[in-house]
Coordinates of N, CA, C and O in Angstrom, one line a residue:
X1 N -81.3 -33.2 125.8 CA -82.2 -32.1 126.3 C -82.1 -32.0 127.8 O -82.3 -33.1 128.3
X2 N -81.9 -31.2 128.5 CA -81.7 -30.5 129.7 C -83.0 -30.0 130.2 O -83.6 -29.2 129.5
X3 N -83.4 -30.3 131.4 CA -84.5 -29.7 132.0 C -83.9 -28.6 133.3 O -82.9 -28.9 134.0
X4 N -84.5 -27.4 133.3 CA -84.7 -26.4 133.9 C -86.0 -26.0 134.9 O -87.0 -25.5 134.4
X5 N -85.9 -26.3 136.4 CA -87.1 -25.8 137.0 C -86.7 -24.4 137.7 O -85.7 -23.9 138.2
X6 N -88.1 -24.0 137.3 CA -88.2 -22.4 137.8 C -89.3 -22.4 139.1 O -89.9 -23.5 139.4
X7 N -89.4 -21.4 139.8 CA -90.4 -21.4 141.0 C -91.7 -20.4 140.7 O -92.8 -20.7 141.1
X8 N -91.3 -19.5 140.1 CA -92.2 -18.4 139.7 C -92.7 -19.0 138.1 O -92.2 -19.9 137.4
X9 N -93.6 -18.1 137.8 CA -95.1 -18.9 137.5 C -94.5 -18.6 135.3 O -95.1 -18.9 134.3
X10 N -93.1 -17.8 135.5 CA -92.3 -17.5 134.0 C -91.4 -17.1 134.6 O -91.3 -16.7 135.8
X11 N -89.9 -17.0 133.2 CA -89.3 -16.4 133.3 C -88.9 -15.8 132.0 O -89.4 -16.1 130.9
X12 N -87.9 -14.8 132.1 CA -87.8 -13.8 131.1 C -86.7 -14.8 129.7 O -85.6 -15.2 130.0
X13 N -87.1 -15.0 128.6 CA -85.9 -15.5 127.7 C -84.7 -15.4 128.3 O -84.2 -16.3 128.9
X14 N -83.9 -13.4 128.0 CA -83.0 -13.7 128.5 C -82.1 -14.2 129.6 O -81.0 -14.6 129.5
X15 N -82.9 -14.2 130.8 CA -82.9 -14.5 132.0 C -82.6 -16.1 132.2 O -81.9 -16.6 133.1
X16 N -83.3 -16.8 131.2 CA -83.6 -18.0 131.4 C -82.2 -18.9 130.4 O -82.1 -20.1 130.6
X17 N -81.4 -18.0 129.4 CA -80.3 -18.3 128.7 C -79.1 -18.3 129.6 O -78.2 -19.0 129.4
X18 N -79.0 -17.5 130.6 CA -78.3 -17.0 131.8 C -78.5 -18.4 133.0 O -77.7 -19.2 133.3
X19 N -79.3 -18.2 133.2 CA -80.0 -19.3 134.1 C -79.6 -20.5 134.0 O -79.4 -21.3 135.0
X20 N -79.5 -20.8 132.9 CA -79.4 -22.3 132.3 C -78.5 -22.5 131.8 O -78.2 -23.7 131.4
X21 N -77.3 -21.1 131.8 CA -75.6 -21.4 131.6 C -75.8 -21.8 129.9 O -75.2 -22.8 129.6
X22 N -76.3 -21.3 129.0 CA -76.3 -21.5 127.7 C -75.4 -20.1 127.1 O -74.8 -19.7 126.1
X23 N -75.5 -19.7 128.1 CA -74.8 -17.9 127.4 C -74.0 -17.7 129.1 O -74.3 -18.3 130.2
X24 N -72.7 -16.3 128.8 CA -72.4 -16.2 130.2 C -72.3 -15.2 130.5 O -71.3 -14.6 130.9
X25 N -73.5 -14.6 130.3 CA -73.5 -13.4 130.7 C -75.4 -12.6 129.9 O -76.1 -13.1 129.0
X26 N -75.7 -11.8 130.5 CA -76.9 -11.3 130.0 C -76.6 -10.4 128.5 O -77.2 -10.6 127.4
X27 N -75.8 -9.7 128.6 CA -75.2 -9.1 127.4 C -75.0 -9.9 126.3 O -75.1 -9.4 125.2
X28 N -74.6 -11.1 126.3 CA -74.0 -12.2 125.2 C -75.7 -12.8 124.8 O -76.1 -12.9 123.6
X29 N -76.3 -13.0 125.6 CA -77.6 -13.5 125.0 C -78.6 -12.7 124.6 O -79.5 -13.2 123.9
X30 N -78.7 -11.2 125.0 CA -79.6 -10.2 124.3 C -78.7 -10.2 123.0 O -79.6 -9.9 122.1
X31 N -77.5 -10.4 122.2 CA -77.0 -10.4 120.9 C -77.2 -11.9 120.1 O -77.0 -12.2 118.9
X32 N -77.4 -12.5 120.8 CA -77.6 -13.8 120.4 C -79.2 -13.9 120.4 O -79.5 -14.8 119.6
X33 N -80.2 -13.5 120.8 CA -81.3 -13.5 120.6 C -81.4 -12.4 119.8 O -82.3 -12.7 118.9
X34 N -80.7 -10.9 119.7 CA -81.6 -10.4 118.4 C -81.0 -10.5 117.4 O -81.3 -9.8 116.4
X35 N -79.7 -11.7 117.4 CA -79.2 -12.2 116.0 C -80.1 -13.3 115.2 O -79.9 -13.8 114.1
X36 N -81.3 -13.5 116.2 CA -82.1 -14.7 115.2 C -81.6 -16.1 115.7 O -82.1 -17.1 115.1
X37 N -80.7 -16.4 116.9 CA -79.8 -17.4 117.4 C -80.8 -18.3 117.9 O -80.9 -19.4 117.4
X38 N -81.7 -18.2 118.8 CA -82.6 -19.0 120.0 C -84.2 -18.9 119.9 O -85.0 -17.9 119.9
X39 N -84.3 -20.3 119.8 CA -85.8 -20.9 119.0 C -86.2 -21.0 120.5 O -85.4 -21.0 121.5
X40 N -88.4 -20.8 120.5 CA -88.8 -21.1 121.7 C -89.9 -21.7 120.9 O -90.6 -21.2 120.1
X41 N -89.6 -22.8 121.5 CA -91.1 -24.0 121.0 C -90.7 -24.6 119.6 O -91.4 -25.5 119.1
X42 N -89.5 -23.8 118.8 CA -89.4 -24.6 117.3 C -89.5 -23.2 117.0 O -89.1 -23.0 115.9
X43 N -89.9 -22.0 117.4 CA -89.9 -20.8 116.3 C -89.0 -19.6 116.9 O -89.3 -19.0 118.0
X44 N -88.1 -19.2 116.1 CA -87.0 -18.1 115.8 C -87.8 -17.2 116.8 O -89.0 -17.1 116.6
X45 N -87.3 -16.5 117.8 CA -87.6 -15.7 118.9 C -86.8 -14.1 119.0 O -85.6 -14.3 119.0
X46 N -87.0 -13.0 119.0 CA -86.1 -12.2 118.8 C -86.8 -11.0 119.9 O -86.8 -9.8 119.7
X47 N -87.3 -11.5 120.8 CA -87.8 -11.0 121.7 C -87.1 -11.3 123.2 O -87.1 -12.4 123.7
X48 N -86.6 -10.3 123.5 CA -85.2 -10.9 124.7 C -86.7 -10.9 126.2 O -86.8 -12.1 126.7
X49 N -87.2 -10.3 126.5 CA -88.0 -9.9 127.1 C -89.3 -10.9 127.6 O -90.0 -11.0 128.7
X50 N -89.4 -11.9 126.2 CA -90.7 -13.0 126.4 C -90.4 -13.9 127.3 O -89.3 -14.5 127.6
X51 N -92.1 -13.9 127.9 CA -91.7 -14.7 128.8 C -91.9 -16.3 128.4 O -92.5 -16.7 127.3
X52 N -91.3 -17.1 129.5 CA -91.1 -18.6 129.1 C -92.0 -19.2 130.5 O -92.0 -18.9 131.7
X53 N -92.8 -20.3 129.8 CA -93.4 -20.6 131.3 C -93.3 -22.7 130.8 O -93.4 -23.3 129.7
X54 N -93.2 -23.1 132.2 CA -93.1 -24.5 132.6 C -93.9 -25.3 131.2 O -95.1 -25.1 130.9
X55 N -93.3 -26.0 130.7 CA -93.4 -27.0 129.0 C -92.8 -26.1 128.2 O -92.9 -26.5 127.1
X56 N -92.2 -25.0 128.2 CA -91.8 -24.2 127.0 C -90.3 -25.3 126.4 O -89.8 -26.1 127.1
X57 N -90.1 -25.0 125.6 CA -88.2 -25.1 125.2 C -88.0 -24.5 124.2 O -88.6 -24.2 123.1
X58 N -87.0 -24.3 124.7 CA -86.0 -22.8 124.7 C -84.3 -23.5 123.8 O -83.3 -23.7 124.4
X59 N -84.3 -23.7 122.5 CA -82.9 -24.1 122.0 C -82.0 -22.8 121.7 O -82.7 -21.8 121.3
X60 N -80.8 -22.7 121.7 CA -79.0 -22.1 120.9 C -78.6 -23.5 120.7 O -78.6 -24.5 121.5
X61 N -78.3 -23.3 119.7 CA -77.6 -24.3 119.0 C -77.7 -25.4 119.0 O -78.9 -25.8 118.9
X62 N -76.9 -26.2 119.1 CA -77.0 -27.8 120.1 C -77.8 -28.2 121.5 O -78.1 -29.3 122.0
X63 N -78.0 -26.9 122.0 CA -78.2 -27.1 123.8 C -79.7 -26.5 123.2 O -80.0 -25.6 122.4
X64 N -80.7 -27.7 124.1 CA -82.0 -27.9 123.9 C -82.6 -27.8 125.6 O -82.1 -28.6 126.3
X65 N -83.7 -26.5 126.4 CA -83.7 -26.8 127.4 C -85.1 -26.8 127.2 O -85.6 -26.3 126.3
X66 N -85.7 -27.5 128.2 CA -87.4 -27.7 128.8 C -87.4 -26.9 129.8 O -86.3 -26.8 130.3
X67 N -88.4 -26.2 130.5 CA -88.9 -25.3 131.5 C -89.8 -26.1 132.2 O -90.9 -26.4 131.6
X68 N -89.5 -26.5 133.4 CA -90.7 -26.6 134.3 C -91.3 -26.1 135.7 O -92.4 -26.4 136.0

């Protein structure tokens, strides 16, 4: 598992798949999020949009990240 610090107080899902080099590109993770692909906290997320704030995690696949 991989930790991720942010400065601002959330960040957007997709943004944060981008961010964290799990996807490469914004386009590739809005289809991978509304395919049902990326868990936040353990539960199936299909909201590209939500936000993520510092203790969240954020898994695709194998790659597990923490937000702080």
């Amino acid at each position: 598992m991989r930790t991720v610090r942010i400065e601002t107080e959330y960040i957007k899902l997709d943004a944060l798949l981008k961010f964290a080099a799990l996807t490469g590109s914004g386009g590739e993770a809005k289809a991978l999020i509304q395919a049902g692909e990326v868990t936040v906290n353990g539960e199936v997320c299909t909201m590209r949009g939500k936000k993520i704030h510092p203790g969240d995690i954020v898994a695709l696949g194998n790659e597990e990240v923490t937000v702080e």
